[in-house]
GROMACS .gro file of C-alpha atoms in nm:
model
  435
    1MET     CA    1  -0.659  -5.081  -2.963
    2LEU     CA    2  -0.291  -5.120  -2.995
    3VAL     CA    3  -0.311  -5.439  -3.134
    4TYR     CA    4  -0.598  -5.341  -3.391
    5LEU     CA    5  -0.380  -5.093  -3.515
    6THR     CA    6  -0.046  -5.297  -3.546
    7VAL     CA    7  -0.333  -5.533  -3.743
    8LEU     CA    8  -0.393  -5.240  -3.971
    9ALA     CA    9  -0.051  -5.121  -4.001
   10LEU     CA   10   0.041  -5.421  -4.116
   11THR     CA   11  -0.205  -5.499  -4.343
   12LEU     CA   12  -0.192  -5.155  -4.518
   13ALA     CA   13   0.202  -5.218  -4.554
   14ILE     CA   14   0.128  -5.567  -4.713
   15LEU     CA   15  -0.117  -5.426  -4.965
   16TRP     CA   16   0.057  -5.113  -5.035
   17VAL     CA   17   0.391  -5.356  -5.117
   18ARG     CA   18   0.140  -5.560  -5.319
   19ARG     CA   19   0.041  -5.270  -5.492
   20ARG     CA   20   0.387  -5.151  -5.586
   21TYR     CA   21   0.487  -5.519  -5.705
   22SER     CA   22   0.206  -5.474  -5.927
   23TYR     CA   23   0.312  -5.165  -6.121
   24TRP     CA   24   0.431  -5.336  -6.441
   25LYS     CA   25   0.162  -5.577  -6.445
   26GLU     CA   26  -0.077  -5.279  -6.449
   27ARG     CA   27   0.089  -5.150  -6.755
   28GLY     CA   28   0.100  -5.475  -6.949
   29ILE     CA   29   0.460  -5.454  -6.985
   30PRO     CA   30   0.631  -5.800  -6.925
   31TYR     CA   31   0.836  -5.802  -6.589
   32VAL     CA   32   1.031  -6.033  -6.370
   33GLU     CA   33   0.869  -6.134  -6.058
   34PRO     CA   34   0.984  -5.974  -5.745
   35SER     CA   35   1.024  -6.115  -5.384
   36PHE     CA   36   1.021  -5.897  -5.092
   37PRO     CA   37   1.226  -5.724  -4.965
   38ALA     CA   38   1.494  -5.760  -5.244
   39GLY     CA   39   1.247  -5.698  -5.555
   40ASN     CA   40   1.495  -5.844  -5.821
   41LEU     CA   41   1.799  -5.764  -5.628
   42ARG     CA   42   1.850  -6.074  -5.413
   43GLY     CA   43   2.194  -6.180  -5.298
   44MET     CA   44   2.349  -5.865  -5.458
   45GLY     CA   45   2.678  -5.771  -5.308
   46ARG     CA   46   2.685  -6.095  -5.123
   47THR     CA   47   2.671  -6.382  -5.380
   48GLU     CA   48   2.607  -6.187  -5.680
   49HIS     CA   49   2.737  -5.892  -5.906
   50LEU     CA   50   2.449  -5.649  -6.020
   51SER     CA   51   2.582  -5.739  -6.361
   52ALA     CA   52   2.476  -6.090  -6.348
   53GLN     CA   53   2.141  -6.042  -6.194
   54MET     CA   54   2.080  -5.760  -6.447
   55GLN     CA   55   2.198  -6.043  -6.720
   56ARG     CA   56   1.956  -6.301  -6.594
   57CYS     CA   57   1.663  -6.043  -6.622
   58TYR     CA   58   1.769  -5.922  -6.973
   59LYS     CA   59   1.755  -6.299  -7.083
   60GLU     CA   60   1.399  -6.366  -6.908
   61LEU     CA   61   1.293  -6.042  -7.067
   62LYS     CA   62   1.465  -6.059  -7.392
   63GLY     CA   63   1.180  -6.085  -7.711
   64LYS     CA   64   0.902  -5.990  -7.532
   65GLY     CA   65   0.923  -5.603  -7.585
   66PRO     CA   66   1.117  -5.303  -7.623
   67VAL     CA   67   1.119  -5.249  -7.235
   68GLY     CA   68   1.075  -5.494  -6.932
   69GLY     CA   69   1.013  -5.439  -6.593
   70MET     CA   70   1.201  -5.514  -6.264
   71PHE     CA   71   1.204  -5.394  -5.940
   72PHE     CA   72   1.491  -5.231  -5.715
   73PHE     CA   73   1.394  -5.339  -5.356
   74ILE     CA   74   0.951  -5.185  -5.395
   75ASN     CA   75   1.091  -4.919  -5.670
   76PRO     CA   76   0.985  -5.036  -6.051
   77VAL     CA   77   1.283  -4.985  -6.272
   78ALA     CA   78   1.207  -5.035  -6.652
   79LEU     CA   79   1.503  -5.234  -6.862
   80ALA     CA   80   1.557  -5.108  -7.219
   81MET     CA   81   1.601  -5.412  -7.441
   82ASP     CA   82   1.598  -5.277  -7.774
   83LEU     CA   83   1.912  -5.129  -7.954
   84ASP     CA   84   1.649  -4.869  -8.146
   85LEU     CA   85   1.495  -4.737  -7.754
   86ILE     CA   86   1.876  -4.785  -7.620
   87LYS     CA   87   1.955  -4.480  -7.931
   88THR     CA   88   1.596  -4.319  -7.878
   89VAL     CA   89   1.721  -4.270  -7.498
   90LEU     CA   90   2.061  -4.221  -7.542
   91VAL     CA   91   2.071  -3.926  -7.810
   92LYS     CA   92   1.708  -3.865  -7.997
   93ASP     CA   93   1.478  -3.814  -7.669
   94PHE     CA   94   1.826  -3.789  -7.468
   95GLN     CA   95   1.661  -3.441  -7.289
   96TYR     CA   96   1.372  -3.720  -7.124
   97PHE     CA   97   1.719  -3.884  -6.999
   98HIS     CA   98   2.002  -3.690  -6.866
   99ASP     CA   99   2.005  -3.756  -6.492
  100ARG     CA  100   2.189  -4.033  -6.419
  101SER     CA  101   2.017  -4.146  -6.104
  102VAL     CA  102   2.305  -4.100  -5.879
  103TYR     CA  103   2.282  -3.964  -5.497
  104TYR     CA  104   2.430  -3.626  -5.410
  105ASN     CA  105   2.428  -3.370  -5.149
  106GLU     CA  106   2.616  -3.082  -5.214
  107LYS     CA  107   2.532  -2.900  -4.893
  108ASP     CA  108   2.654  -3.199  -4.693
  109ASP     CA  109   2.894  -3.350  -4.934
  110PRO     CA  110   3.026  -3.053  -5.158
  111LEU     CA  111   3.246  -3.290  -5.343
  112SER     CA  112   2.916  -3.501  -5.453
  113GLY     CA  113   2.822  -3.195  -5.651
  114HIS     CA  114   2.987  -3.320  -5.983
  115LEU     CA  115   2.919  -3.353  -6.374
  116PHE     CA  116   2.836  -3.724  -6.355
  117SER     CA  117   2.582  -3.675  -6.013
  118MET     CA  118   2.435  -3.311  -6.098
  119GLU     CA  119   2.047  -3.313  -6.278
  120GLY     CA  120   1.845  -3.097  -6.455
  121ALA     CA  121   1.941  -2.702  -6.525
  122LYS     CA  122   2.233  -2.745  -6.295
  123TRP     CA  123   2.408  -3.045  -6.500
  124LYS     CA  124   2.338  -2.845  -6.794
  125ASN     CA  125   2.506  -2.572  -6.701
  126LEU     CA  126   2.783  -2.731  -6.553
  127ARG     CA  127   2.827  -2.961  -6.843
  128ALA     CA  128   2.845  -2.623  -7.112
  129LYS     CA  129   3.143  -2.500  -6.859
  130LEU     CA  130   3.339  -2.803  -6.859
  131THR     CA  131   3.275  -2.951  -7.230
  132PRO     CA  132   3.570  -2.765  -7.377
  133THR     CA  133   3.792  -2.955  -7.139
  134PHE     CA  134   3.766  -3.293  -7.281
  135THR     CA  135   3.856  -3.175  -7.646
  136SER     CA  136   4.103  -3.395  -7.826
  137GLY     CA  137   4.344  -3.088  -7.791
  138LYS     CA  138   4.303  -3.067  -7.467
  139MET     CA  139   4.421  -3.438  -7.415
  140LYS     CA  140   4.705  -3.355  -7.629
  141MET     CA  141   4.781  -3.094  -7.446
  142MET     CA  142   4.846  -3.349  -7.138
  143LEU     CA  143   5.049  -3.637  -7.322
  144PRO     CA  144   5.383  -3.492  -7.193
  145THR     CA  145   5.286  -3.510  -6.856
  146ILE     CA  146   5.147  -3.870  -6.883
  147VAL     CA  147   5.435  -3.962  -7.089
  148GLY     CA  148   5.664  -3.861  -6.810
  149VAL     CA  149   5.481  -4.103  -6.539
  150ALA     CA  150   5.465  -4.389  -6.810
  151ASP     CA  151   5.872  -4.305  -6.783
  152GLU     CA  152   5.863  -4.360  -6.392
  153PHE     CA  153   5.622  -4.681  -6.433
  154GLN     CA  154   5.898  -4.810  -6.692
  155LYS     CA  155   6.137  -4.779  -6.436
  156LEU     CA  156   5.958  -4.955  -6.168
  157MET     CA  157   5.877  -5.267  -6.397
  158GLU     CA  158   6.261  -5.296  -6.470
  159SER     CA  159   6.263  -5.323  -6.114
  160GLU     CA  160   6.003  -5.526  -6.032
  161VAL     CA  161   6.093  -5.785  -6.315
  162LYS     CA  162   6.453  -5.865  -6.095
  163LYS     CA  163   6.258  -5.937  -5.784
  164SER     CA  164   6.016  -6.162  -5.931
  165SER     CA  165   5.896  -6.388  -6.240
  166GLU     CA  166   5.512  -6.319  -6.141
  167ILE     CA  167   5.397  -5.932  -6.097
  168GLU     CA  168   5.025  -5.833  -5.971
  169MET     CA  169   4.967  -5.564  -6.230
  170LYS     CA  170   4.645  -5.476  -6.077
  171GLU     CA  171   4.767  -5.294  -5.793
  172ILE     CA  172   5.070  -5.146  -5.991
  173LEU     CA  173   4.844  -5.018  -6.268
  174ALA     CA  174   4.663  -4.860  -6.004
  175ARG     CA  175   4.901  -4.702  -5.869
  176PHE     CA  176   5.001  -4.581  -6.227
  177THR     CA  177   4.693  -4.424  -6.317
  178THR     CA  178   4.689  -4.273  -5.969
  179ASP     CA  179   4.986  -4.090  -6.030
  180VAL     CA  180   4.825  -3.988  -6.403
  181ILE     CA  181   4.520  -3.848  -6.263
  182GLY     CA  182   4.673  -3.690  -5.974
  183THR     CA  183   4.915  -3.476  -6.178
  184CYS     CA  184   4.678  -3.405  -6.438
  185ALA     CA  185   4.388  -3.338  -6.221
  186PHE     CA  186   4.574  -3.164  -5.906
  187GLY     CA  187   4.908  -3.115  -6.065
  188LEU     CA  188   5.086  -3.264  -5.760
  189GLU     CA  189   5.339  -3.559  -5.810
  190CYS     CA  190   5.188  -3.825  -5.607
  191ASN     CA  191   5.460  -4.058  -5.624
  192SER     CA  192   5.258  -4.351  -5.549
  193LEU     CA  193   5.436  -4.552  -5.810
  194HIS     CA  194   5.732  -4.537  -5.607
  195ASP     CA  195   5.559  -4.542  -5.241
  196PRO     CA  196   5.213  -4.780  -5.217
  197ASP     CA  197   5.141  -4.615  -4.944
  198ALA     CA  198   5.127  -4.240  -5.050
  199GLN     CA  199   4.820  -4.033  -4.953
  200PHE     CA  200   4.697  -4.021  -5.295
  201ARG     CA  201   4.683  -4.410  -5.365
  202ARG     CA  202   4.565  -4.432  -4.982
  203MET     CA  203   4.249  -4.252  -5.046
  204GLY     CA  204   4.199  -4.436  -5.346
  205ARG     CA  205   4.177  -4.762  -5.196
  206LYS     CA  206   3.947  -4.583  -4.939
  207ILE     CA  207   3.706  -4.449  -5.206
  208PHE     CA  208   3.632  -4.820  -5.293
  209SER     CA  209   3.626  -4.975  -4.945
  210PHE     CA  210   3.227  -5.035  -4.869
  211GLY     CA  211   3.207  -5.225  -4.563
  212SER     CA  212   2.820  -5.363  -4.497
  213GLY     CA  213   2.742  -5.050  -4.329
  214ARG     CA  214   2.879  -4.795  -4.562
  215LEU     CA  215   2.706  -4.999  -4.845
  216LEU     CA  216   2.385  -5.035  -4.707
  217LYS     CA  217   2.356  -4.632  -4.666
  218ALA     CA  218   2.457  -4.613  -5.027
  219ILE     CA  219   2.195  -4.826  -5.141
  220VAL     CA  220   1.917  -4.674  -4.889
  221ALA     CA  221   2.036  -4.318  -5.037
  222GLN     CA  222   2.053  -4.432  -5.386
  223GLN     CA  223   1.671  -4.544  -5.360
  224PHE     CA  224   1.545  -4.275  -5.141
  225ARG     CA  225   1.731  -3.963  -5.255
  226SER     CA  226   1.501  -3.685  -5.111
  227LEU     CA  227   1.456  -3.878  -4.727
  228ALA     CA  228   1.843  -3.926  -4.776
  229ARG     CA  229   1.909  -3.536  -4.826
  230SER     CA  230   1.658  -3.447  -4.569
  231LEU     CA  231   1.832  -3.687  -4.292
  232HIS     CA  232   2.212  -3.549  -4.415
  233ILE     CA  233   2.325  -3.835  -4.553
  234SER     CA  234   2.683  -3.815  -4.721
  235LEU     CA  235   2.827  -4.101  -4.842
  236ILE     CA  236   3.179  -3.992  -4.901
  237ASP     CA  237   3.429  -4.029  -4.621
  238LYS     CA  238   3.518  -3.754  -4.433
  239GLU     CA  239   3.893  -3.823  -4.420
  240VAL     CA  240   3.883  -3.858  -4.814
  241SER     CA  241   3.663  -3.558  -4.846
  242ASP     CA  242   3.877  -3.338  -4.639
  243PHE     CA  243   4.209  -3.470  -4.803
  244PHE     CA  244   4.074  -3.377  -5.166
  245MET     CA  245   3.919  -3.074  -5.082
  246GLY     CA  246   4.272  -2.931  -4.901
  247ALA     CA  247   4.483  -3.054  -5.227
  248VAL     CA  248   4.292  -2.887  -5.446
  249LYS     CA  249   4.244  -2.581  -5.208
  250ASP     CA  250   4.625  -2.580  -5.160
  251THR     CA  251   4.699  -2.634  -5.519
  252ILE     CA  252   4.493  -2.327  -5.649
  253LYS     CA  253   4.627  -2.091  -5.328
  254TYR     CA  254   5.015  -2.181  -5.449
  255ARG     CA  255   4.948  -2.166  -5.827
  256GLU     CA  256   4.763  -1.828  -5.800
  257GLU     CA  257   5.049  -1.682  -5.559
  258ASN     CA  258   5.314  -1.764  -5.768
  259LYS     CA  259   5.160  -1.699  -6.103
  260ILE     CA  260   5.221  -2.113  -6.223
  261GLU     CA  261   5.056  -2.230  -6.551
  262ARG     CA  262   5.050  -2.589  -6.662
  263ASN     CA  263   4.906  -2.821  -6.914
  264ASP     CA  264   4.618  -2.950  -6.683
  265PHE     CA  265   4.283  -3.023  -6.603
  266MET     CA  266   4.332  -2.820  -6.298
  267SER     CA  267   4.474  -2.510  -6.477
  268LEU     CA  268   4.162  -2.551  -6.681
  269LEU     CA  269   3.916  -2.566  -6.389
  270MET     CA  270   4.129  -2.265  -6.271
  271LYS     CA  271   4.005  -2.045  -6.571
  272LEU     CA  272   3.658  -2.132  -6.517
  273LYS     CA  273   3.687  -2.061  -6.137
  274ASN     CA  274   3.801  -1.707  -6.274
  275ALA     CA  275   3.518  -1.671  -6.536
  276GLU     CA  276   3.750  -1.742  -6.871
  277SER     CA  277   3.613  -1.910  -7.132
  278LEU     CA  278   3.769  -2.214  -7.266
  279GLY     CA  279   3.628  -2.199  -7.615
  280ASP     CA  280   3.730  -2.072  -7.943
  281ASP     CA  281   3.446  -1.814  -7.901
  282LYS     CA  282   3.635  -1.561  -7.601
  283ASN     CA  283   3.319  -1.351  -7.606
  284VAL     CA  284   3.100  -1.624  -7.483
  285PRO     CA  285   2.996  -1.511  -7.119
  286THR     CA  286   3.015  -1.791  -6.804
  287GLU     CA  287   2.954  -1.768  -6.469
  288ALA     CA  288   3.243  -1.913  -6.252
  289LEU     CA  289   3.275  -2.210  -6.065
  290THR     CA  290   3.334  -2.230  -5.717
  291VAL     CA  291   3.635  -2.371  -5.499
  292GLU     CA  292   3.383  -2.655  -5.414
  293GLU     CA  293   3.279  -2.709  -5.770
  294VAL     CA  294   3.620  -2.726  -5.885
  295ALA     CA  295   3.697  -2.940  -5.616
  296ALA     CA  296   3.418  -3.200  -5.698
  297GLN     CA  297   3.495  -3.215  -6.071
  298ALA     CA  298   3.900  -3.293  -5.955
  299PHE     CA  299   3.759  -3.551  -5.738
  300VAL     CA  300   3.519  -3.698  -6.020
  301PHE     CA  301   3.840  -3.703  -6.260
  302PHE     CA  302   4.024  -3.893  -6.033
  303LEU     CA  303   3.747  -4.116  -5.931
  304ALA     CA  304   3.614  -4.188  -6.265
  305GLY     CA  305   3.976  -4.223  -6.392
  306PHE     CA  306   4.237  -4.413  -6.178
  307GLU     CA  307   3.985  -4.721  -6.076
  308THR     CA  308   3.846  -4.774  -6.444
  309SER     CA  309   4.121  -4.717  -6.665
  310SER     CA  310   4.349  -4.974  -6.426
  311THR     CA  311   4.091  -5.215  -6.435
  312ALA     CA  312   4.041  -5.208  -6.791
  313MET     CA  313   4.424  -5.213  -6.854
  314SER     CA  314   4.455  -5.529  -6.629
  315TYR     CA  315   4.173  -5.709  -6.777
  316CYS     CA  316   4.372  -5.647  -7.108
  317LEU     CA  317   4.705  -5.736  -6.994
  318TYR     CA  318   4.498  -6.063  -6.833
  319GLU     CA  319   4.360  -6.185  -7.152
  320LEU     CA  320   4.678  -6.126  -7.387
  321ALA     CA  321   4.856  -6.307  -7.096
  322GLN     CA  322   4.689  -6.610  -7.187
  323ARG     CA  323   4.754  -6.574  -7.585
  324ALA     CA  324   5.086  -6.545  -7.671
  325ASP     CA  325   4.988  -6.467  -8.026
  326LEU     CA  326   4.760  -6.177  -7.918
  327GLN     CA  327   5.034  -6.070  -7.748
  328ASN     CA  328   5.297  -6.094  -7.958
  329LYS     CA  329   5.094  -5.898  -8.242
  330ALA     CA  330   5.000  -5.625  -8.020
  331ARG     CA  331   5.385  -5.588  -7.916
  332LYS     CA  332   5.451  -5.573  -8.306
  333CYS     CA  333   5.194  -5.277  -8.372
  334VAL     CA  334   5.316  -5.103  -8.077
  335LEU     CA  335   5.707  -5.103  -8.220
  336ASP     CA  336   5.608  -5.017  -8.555
  337ALA     CA  337   5.401  -4.710  -8.486
  338ILE     CA  338   5.668  -4.584  -8.239
  339LYS     CA  339   5.962  -4.685  -8.561
  340LYS     CA  340   5.733  -4.506  -8.769
  341HIS     CA  341   5.689  -4.150  -8.564
  342GLY     CA  342   6.028  -4.215  -8.407
  343SER     CA  343   5.877  -4.145  -8.025
  344LEU     CA  344   5.573  -4.217  -7.862
  345THR     CA  345   5.380  -3.933  -7.979
  346TYR     CA  346   5.026  -3.874  -8.002
  347GLU     CA  347   4.978  -3.929  -8.351
  348ALA     CA  348   5.194  -4.251  -8.261
  349MET     CA  349   4.876  -4.356  -8.029
  350GLN     CA  350   4.631  -4.250  -8.291
  351ASP     CA  351   4.838  -4.502  -8.556
  352MET     CA  352   4.793  -4.831  -8.292
  353GLN     CA  353   4.479  -5.007  -8.426
  354TYR     CA  354   4.556  -5.338  -8.273
  355ILE     CA  355   4.558  -5.235  -7.949
  356ASP     CA  356   4.264  -5.050  -7.994
  357GLN     CA  357   4.074  -5.328  -8.083
  358CYS     CA  358   4.264  -5.507  -7.767
  359ILE     CA  359   4.121  -5.260  -7.528
  360ASN     CA  360   3.778  -5.247  -7.667
  361GLU     CA  361   3.750  -5.638  -7.678
  362SER     CA  362   3.850  -5.608  -7.313
  363LEU     CA  363   3.595  -5.314  -7.258
  364ARG     CA  364   3.336  -5.523  -7.407
  365LYS     CA  365   3.408  -5.836  -7.178
  366TYR     CA  366   3.457  -5.634  -6.853
  367PRO     CA  367   3.295  -5.302  -6.911
  368PRO     CA  368   3.360  -5.092  -6.618
  369ALA     CA  369   3.010  -4.952  -6.576
  370SER     CA  370   2.808  -5.256  -6.615
  371ASN     CA  371   2.481  -5.038  -6.658
  372LEU     CA  372   2.370  -4.710  -6.743
  373THR     CA  373   2.082  -4.576  -6.550
  374ARG     CA  374   1.888  -4.307  -6.631
  375THR     CA  375   1.601  -4.100  -6.441
  376VAL     CA  376   1.307  -3.989  -6.624
  377SER     CA  377   1.314  -3.587  -6.606
  378LYS     CA  378   0.939  -3.572  -6.728
  379ASP     CA  379   0.676  -3.790  -6.808
  380TYR     CA  380   0.804  -4.002  -7.149
  381LYS     CA  381   0.561  -4.184  -7.386
  382LEU     CA  382   0.755  -4.489  -7.558
  383PRO     CA  383   0.792  -4.510  -7.910
  384ASN     CA  384   0.540  -4.747  -8.103
  385SER     CA  385   0.363  -4.770  -7.757
  386ASN     CA  386   0.038  -4.606  -7.525
  387VAL     CA  387   0.295  -4.685  -7.222
  388VAL     CA  388   0.406  -4.405  -7.034
  389LEU     CA  389   0.699  -4.363  -6.790
  390GLN     CA  390   0.643  -4.148  -6.541
  391GLN     CA  391   0.879  -3.839  -6.396
  392GLY     CA  392   1.112  -3.976  -6.147
  393SER     CA  393   1.141  -4.353  -6.285
  394THR     CA  394   1.440  -4.519  -6.327
  395LEU     CA  395   1.553  -4.668  -6.663
  396ILE     CA  396   1.845  -4.904  -6.736
  397VAL     CA  397   2.076  -4.994  -6.989
  398PRO     CA  398   2.211  -5.321  -6.926
  399VAL     CA  399   2.548  -5.302  -7.080
  400TYR     CA  400   2.700  -5.606  -6.961
  401ALA     CA  401   2.408  -5.835  -7.048
  402LEU     CA  402   2.441  -5.655  -7.398
  403HIS     CA  403   2.802  -5.720  -7.443
  404HIS     CA  404   2.760  -6.090  -7.366
  405ASP     CA  405   2.459  -6.114  -7.567
  406ALA     CA  406   2.552  -6.405  -7.862
  407GLU     CA  407   2.333  -6.230  -8.116
  408TYR     CA  408   2.566  -5.945  -8.127
  409TYR     CA  409   2.890  -6.125  -8.027
  410PRO     CA  410   2.915  -6.500  -8.096
  411ASN     CA  411   3.089  -6.706  -7.813
  412PRO     CA  412   3.081  -6.400  -7.640
  413GLU     CA  413   3.323  -6.516  -7.344
  414LYS     CA  414   3.596  -6.544  -7.626
  415TYR     CA  415   3.833  -6.289  -7.616
  416ASP     CA  416   3.878  -6.206  -7.977
  417PRO     CA  417   4.019  -5.818  -8.083
  418ASP     CA  418   3.938  -5.907  -8.425
  419ARG     CA  419   3.580  -5.857  -8.330
  420PHE     CA  420   3.679  -5.487  -8.334
  421THR     CA  421   3.860  -5.426  -8.693
  422PRO     CA  422   3.723  -5.160  -8.874
  423GLY     CA  423   3.512  -5.389  -9.098
  424GLU     CA  424   3.346  -5.576  -8.846
  425VAL     CA  425   3.304  -5.250  -8.618
  426ALA     CA  426   3.074  -5.129  -8.942
  427LYS     CA  427   2.875  -5.427  -8.975
  428ARG     CA  428   2.750  -5.416  -8.598
  429ASN     CA  429   2.474  -5.177  -8.406
  430PRO     CA  430   2.718  -4.958  -8.222
  431TYR     CA  431   2.438  -4.947  -7.954
  432CYS     CA  432   2.523  -5.308  -7.871
  433PHE     CA  433   2.896  -5.165  -7.744
  434LEU     CA  434   2.856  -4.901  -7.481
  435PRO     CA  435   3.182  -4.953  -7.272
   0.00000   0.00000   0.00000
């Protein structure tokens, strides 16, 4: 009897998996043939990066329709291939695609309840509160703080070049951006530029340290989010969570007790905590953020800011180091702007057109987020098609593949800042550049 039940269970499991893998075929959507159990993710994290796997699927499916099918393990995933569809997803019909398909668990993992991961009405309400904190005026307000850290960065570089003619920029830039984000988001002097083992820098390293066990847990939680929440799975390391939560609570307490005001992100979040409007219309009512919500937003500001910015600068400097002519042109652009404006002001930076081109080209070639992932919030009928993406299904915009498509960027492996002159940008569909 036991053998019979086992055989029956295995047979049903096999039939169920086969049915899952026939998902795109039944809907008449071209797809990449999957293999059990990884679907189209075989070797991910071991022999190949996800961006390379998406690029391979993109190349196989391109020209076969506006959307293609693939599988993350046994879960069907739609791959957006057409630039018009991408525009529709990200702009025109955004109300169907605002959720990013990122696992979060506010109850067991309060720092995960940030703007990037929240969904539905919670996301909409939080976004409305936080949008005024990212105006150009607010960014300009923080510039003196950033320049102050940059002065320390210059001192460190002057010291380092005396020791060696070779410098590992990735680590130094990560320390620089850690100090910038730590100062702007938490109002704290992190001092990681002069102390590589400073606590903020150590926590930054720990956030991105994925052992095999933690990586597996993250993949399972991402693909089976409801089950992961019911099992109380948290992905943020407890030491990291305790540190950031403590840093935020201590900063808020100190500032409120001593009536300290600063031009930084934490000050803006504190206003939201006290139900103060940040917009021009002071009569707009707003619900207060909790301390946990403040901590989560400060955490994602740190998480999204220090690693992506340091990586972008590292790649940009790496490419310029290989091309002395481009490096000299970039340096002249900086010096000319500073001479014109008298010092490194906000307006001077707006005048650095060639620097902007260099950064954009490095972001094209090495996008920090190689894919944009969206969850379909309600059944969505694809334009000019009878195909319906079901509520809860996943759609991916393959950013890395688009950035390396020779149709949009001839000779895509070449680093060429002139791709981003105003004239060239005007000729190109903006939805093939999504860094």
